[in-house]
Amino acid sequence: MSMLTPPGMGGKKYRITGDRYPRMRRPRHRRRIVLSVVATACALGLAGWGTLQLIDVFGGRGNAAQASQGTAHCRDHGKTDTAQARTAAQKLPAPGSLTVNVFNATPRSGLAKRTADELRKRGFKIGEVGNAPAAYDKKVKGSGILLGPEAADGPLKVLATQLTGAQLKTDGRKGTDLDLIIGDTFKNLTTQQNAAKSLALLTHPSPAPAADAKC
């Protein structure tokens, strides 16, 4: 008979008699380690698979879908801008359809007639020519004032290409005639070349660039 202390028996001594031995048990901490390793491997595998799926969606298919949507947006946006530009051009009248009255609000003589003659050469129809009404006589400090009916936004813009710095105003008149009232700082009309360029840009505007997409 002998006294032995087998490992894993908590330090207790057992008598060994005959052919029977105490039952040995594995330490529990080994089992926990194995389970932790298996769980970690599973988690890493799932995370890797999910990452590959995200890369596939956002890196490939997502970019292709976004590119397709962006191209469609740019195409539609371009069509809209072109249509708007054509609509704006159609609303603007030609100089030959506009009748302009030319009035001189300065003490300098001869400005109204000289200006009216120049406008006639550029294709405008000329109505009255003379001194400015009392409401404006010697009271216009800038290069001039362009007056028209309330619905004459387009015609006034066309006339404004001929006089740089002119002030655009509307009143309650019933007719369609426009008034060009010459002011104190007036020297000459805009040069015919520059006026023609401004008129061309006004009647044939370029489509505006897209602000929310790179086309």
CSV table of C-alpha atoms in Angstrom, one decimal:
chain,number,residue,atom,x,y,z
A,1,MET,CA,0.0,0.0,0.0
A,2,SER,CA,1.3,3.5,-0.8
A,3,MET,CA,0.2,7.1,-0.5
A,4,LEU,CA,0.1,9.0,-3.8
A,5,THR,CA,-1.0,12.5,-4.7
A,6,PRO,CA,-1.9,12.4,-8.4
A,7,PRO,CA,-2.1,15.6,-10.3
A,8,GLY,CA,-5.5,17.2,-10.5
A,9,MET,CA,-6.7,15.8,-7.2
A,10,GLY,CA,-6.6,19.1,-5.3
A,11,GLY,CA,-3.6,18.1,-3.3
A,12,LYS,CA,-5.4,15.3,-1.5
A,13,LYS,CA,-3.7,12.0,-0.7
A,14,TYR,CA,-5.3,8.8,-1.6
A,15,ARG,CA,-4.6,5.2,-0.6
A,16,ILE,CA,-4.0,2.9,-3.5
A,17,THR,CA,-5.2,-0.6,-2.6
A,18,GLY,CA,-5.6,-3.5,-4.9
A,19,ASP,CA,-6.3,-2.7,-8.5
A,20,ARG,CA,-8.6,0.3,-8.0
A,21,TYR,CA,-7.3,3.8,-8.7
A,22,PRO,CA,-8.9,7.2,-8.2
A,23,ARG,CA,-10.6,8.7,-11.3
A,24,MET,CA,-8.6,11.5,-12.9
A,25,ARG,CA,-10.4,14.6,-14.2
A,26,ARG,CA,-9.0,17.2,-16.7
A,27,PRO,CA,-8.7,20.7,-15.4
A,28,ARG,CA,-11.7,22.8,-16.3
A,29,HIS,CA,-9.7,25.7,-17.5
A,30,ARG,CA,-8.5,23.8,-20.6
A,31,ARG,CA,-12.1,23.2,-21.7
A,32,ARG,CA,-12.8,26.9,-21.4
A,33,ILE,CA,-9.7,27.8,-23.5
A,34,VAL,CA,-10.8,25.4,-26.3
A,35,LEU,CA,-14.3,26.8,-26.4
A,36,SER,CA,-13.0,30.4,-26.5
A,37,VAL,CA,-10.7,29.6,-29.4
A,38,VAL,CA,-13.5,28.0,-31.4
A,39,ALA,CA,-15.9,30.9,-30.7
A,40,THR,CA,-13.2,33.5,-31.8
A,41,ALA,CA,-12.5,31.6,-35.0
A,42,CYS,CA,-16.2,31.6,-35.9
A,43,ALA,CA,-16.5,35.3,-35.2
A,44,LEU,CA,-13.5,36.2,-37.3
A,45,GLY,CA,-14.9,34.0,-40.1
A,46,LEU,CA,-18.2,35.8,-40.1
A,47,ALA,CA,-16.6,39.3,-39.9
A,48,GLY,CA,-14.4,38.4,-42.9
A,49,TRP,CA,-17.3,37.2,-45.0
A,50,GLY,CA,-19.3,40.4,-44.1
A,51,THR,CA,-16.4,42.6,-45.1
A,52,LEU,CA,-16.1,40.9,-48.5
A,53,GLN,CA,-19.8,41.5,-49.1
A,54,LEU,CA,-19.6,45.2,-48.2
A,55,ILE,CA,-16.5,45.6,-50.5
A,56,ASP,CA,-18.4,44.0,-53.4
A,57,VAL,CA,-21.5,46.2,-52.9
A,58,PHE,CA,-19.9,49.5,-52.3
A,59,GLY,CA,-16.7,49.1,-54.2
A,60,GLY,CA,-18.1,47.6,-57.4
A,61,ARG,CA,-21.8,47.4,-57.9
A,62,GLY,CA,-22.5,50.5,-55.7
A,63,ASN,CA,-20.1,52.7,-57.8
A,64,ALA,CA,-21.6,51.4,-61.1
A,65,ALA,CA,-25.1,52.2,-59.9
A,66,GLN,CA,-24.0,55.7,-58.7
A,67,ALA,CA,-22.2,56.3,-62.0
A,68,SER,CA,-25.3,55.3,-64.0
A,69,GLN,CA,-27.6,57.6,-61.9
A,70,GLY,CA,-25.1,60.5,-62.2
A,71,THR,CA,-25.0,60.1,-66.0
A,72,ALA,CA,-28.8,60.0,-66.2
A,73,HIS,CA,-29.0,63.1,-64.0
A,74,CYS,CA,-26.5,65.1,-66.1
A,75,ARG,CA,-28.3,64.1,-69.3
A,76,ASP,CA,-31.7,65.2,-67.9
A,77,HIS,CA,-30.2,68.4,-66.4
A,78,GLY,CA,-28.6,69.3,-69.7
A,79,LYS,CA,-31.9,68.8,-71.5
A,80,THR,CA,-33.7,71.0,-68.9
A,81,ASP,CA,-31.1,73.8,-69.2
A,82,THR,CA,-31.3,73.7,-73.0
A,83,ALA,CA,-35.0,73.9,-72.9
A,84,GLN,CA,-35.0,76.8,-70.5
A,85,ALA,CA,-32.5,78.6,-72.6
A,86,ARG,CA,-34.6,78.2,-75.8
A,87,THR,CA,-37.7,79.3,-73.9
A,88,ALA,CA,-35.9,82.4,-72.6
A,89,ALA,CA,-34.7,83.2,-76.1
A,90,GLN,CA,-38.2,82.8,-77.6
A,91,LYS,CA,-39.6,85.4,-75.1
A,92,LEU,CA,-37.1,88.1,-76.0
A,93,PRO,CA,-38.3,90.4,-78.9
A,94,ALA,CA,-36.1,91.5,-81.8
A,95,PRO,CA,-35.0,95.2,-81.8
A,96,GLY,CA,-37.1,95.8,-84.9
A,97,SER,CA,-40.3,95.0,-82.9
A,98,LEU,CA,-39.6,97.6,-80.2
A,99,THR,CA,-40.5,101.3,-80.4
A,100,VAL,CA,-38.3,103.5,-78.3
A,101,ASN,CA,-39.0,107.1,-77.2
A,102,VAL,CA,-35.7,109.1,-76.6
A,103,PHE,CA,-35.8,111.9,-74.1
A,104,ASN,CA,-33.0,114.2,-72.9
A,105,ALA,CA,-32.9,115.0,-69.2
A,106,THR,CA,-29.6,116.9,-69.3
A,107,PRO,CA,-28.9,120.6,-70.0
A,108,ARG,CA,-26.9,119.5,-73.1
A,109,SER,CA,-28.7,119.9,-76.4
A,110,GLY,CA,-28.9,117.5,-79.3
A,111,LEU,CA,-28.4,114.3,-77.3
A,112,ALA,CA,-31.9,112.9,-77.8
A,113,LYS,CA,-31.8,113.3,-81.6
A,114,ARG,CA,-28.2,111.9,-81.9
A,115,THR,CA,-29.1,108.9,-79.7
A,116,ALA,CA,-32.3,108.2,-81.6
A,117,ASP,CA,-30.5,108.2,-84.9
A,118,GLU,CA,-28.0,105.7,-83.7
A,119,LEU,CA,-30.7,103.4,-82.3
A,120,ARG,CA,-32.5,103.6,-85.6
A,121,LYS,CA,-29.3,102.4,-87.4
A,122,ARG,CA,-29.2,99.4,-85.0
A,123,GLY,CA,-32.7,98.3,-86.0
A,124,PHE,CA,-34.9,99.9,-83.3
A,125,LYS,CA,-38.1,101.8,-84.2
A,126,ILE,CA,-38.1,105.4,-82.9
A,127,GLY,CA,-41.1,107.1,-81.5
A,128,GLU,CA,-41.0,110.5,-79.8
A,129,VAL,CA,-37.7,112.5,-79.5
A,130,GLY,CA,-37.3,115.5,-77.2
A,131,ASN,CA,-36.8,116.8,-73.7
A,132,ALA,CA,-37.6,114.6,-70.7
A,133,PRO,CA,-40.9,115.0,-68.8
A,134,ALA,CA,-40.7,117.2,-65.7
A,135,ALA,CA,-40.6,114.2,-63.4
A,136,TYR,CA,-37.2,113.3,-64.8
A,137,ASP,CA,-35.8,116.6,-66.3
A,138,LYS,CA,-32.4,117.2,-64.8
A,139,LYS,CA,-33.0,114.6,-62.2
A,140,VAL,CA,-31.3,111.5,-63.7
A,141,LYS,CA,-27.9,111.2,-62.2
A,142,GLY,CA,-26.6,108.1,-64.0
A,143,SER,CA,-26.2,107.3,-67.7
A,144,GLY,CA,-29.9,106.9,-68.2
A,145,ILE,CA,-33.2,105.3,-67.3
A,146,LEU,CA,-35.1,102.8,-69.4
A,147,LEU,CA,-38.9,102.8,-68.8
A,148,GLY,CA,-41.5,100.4,-69.9
A,149,PRO,CA,-44.8,98.8,-69.0
A,150,GLU,CA,-44.9,96.3,-66.2
A,151,ALA,CA,-44.8,93.3,-68.5
A,152,ALA,CA,-41.8,94.6,-70.5
A,153,ASP,CA,-39.0,92.8,-68.7
A,154,GLY,CA,-37.8,91.2,-71.9
A,155,PRO,CA,-38.0,94.3,-74.1
A,156,LEU,CA,-36.2,96.4,-71.5
A,157,LYS,CA,-33.4,93.8,-71.3
A,158,VAL,CA,-33.0,94.0,-75.1
A,159,LEU,CA,-32.8,97.8,-75.0
A,160,ALA,CA,-30.4,97.7,-72.0
A,161,THR,CA,-27.8,96.1,-74.2
A,162,GLN,CA,-27.5,99.5,-76.0
A,163,LEU,CA,-26.8,101.6,-72.9
A,164,THR,CA,-24.3,100.4,-70.2
A,165,GLY,CA,-25.3,101.2,-66.6
A,166,ALA,CA,-28.9,102.2,-67.4
A,167,GLN,CA,-31.5,101.8,-64.7
A,168,LEU,CA,-34.5,99.6,-65.7
A,169,LYS,CA,-37.9,100.7,-64.4
A,170,THR,CA,-41.6,100.0,-65.1
A,171,ASP,CA,-44.6,102.2,-64.8
A,172,GLY,CA,-48.4,101.9,-65.4
A,173,ARG,CA,-48.4,102.8,-69.1
A,174,LYS,CA,-50.9,100.9,-71.3
A,175,GLY,CA,-48.9,100.9,-74.5
A,176,THR,CA,-45.8,98.8,-75.4
A,177,ASP,CA,-43.4,101.8,-76.2
A,178,LEU,CA,-40.2,102.1,-74.2
A,179,ASP,CA,-38.6,105.3,-73.0
A,180,LEU,CA,-34.8,105.9,-73.0
A,181,ILE,CA,-34.2,108.9,-70.7
A,182,ILE,CA,-30.6,110.3,-71.1
A,183,GLY,CA,-28.9,111.1,-67.7
A,184,ASP,CA,-26.2,113.4,-66.5
A,185,THR,CA,-23.2,110.9,-67.0
A,186,PHE,CA,-24.3,109.8,-70.5
A,187,LYS,CA,-21.7,110.1,-73.2
A,188,ASN,CA,-22.5,107.6,-75.9
A,189,LEU,CA,-24.4,104.4,-76.4
A,190,THR,CA,-22.6,101.2,-75.9
A,191,THR,CA,-20.4,100.5,-79.0
A,192,GLN,CA,-22.3,98.7,-81.6
A,193,GLN,CA,-19.9,95.7,-81.5
A,194,ASN,CA,-20.3,95.3,-77.7
A,195,ALA,CA,-24.0,95.8,-77.9
A,196,ALA,CA,-24.3,93.1,-80.5
A,197,LYS,CA,-22.3,90.6,-78.3
A,198,SER,CA,-24.5,91.4,-75.3
A,199,LEU,CA,-27.6,90.9,-77.4
A,200,ALA,CA,-26.4,87.6,-78.8
A,201,LEU,CA,-25.7,86.3,-75.3
A,202,LEU,CA,-29.1,87.5,-74.1
A,203,THR,CA,-31.0,85.8,-77.0
A,204,HIS,CA,-28.9,82.6,-77.1
A,205,PRO,CA,-27.9,81.9,-73.5
A,206,SER,CA,-25.6,79.0,-72.8
A,207,PRO,CA,-26.9,76.2,-70.5
A,208,ALA,CA,-25.9,76.7,-66.8
A,209,PRO,CA,-23.4,74.1,-65.4
A,210,ALA,CA,-24.8,71.5,-63.0
A,211,ALA,CA,-24.2,72.5,-59.4
A,212,ASP,CA,-25.0,69.2,-57.8
A,213,ALA,CA,-23.3,66.7,-60.1
A,214,LYS,CA,-20.0,66.4,-62.0
A,215,CYS,CA,-21.0,65.8,-65.6
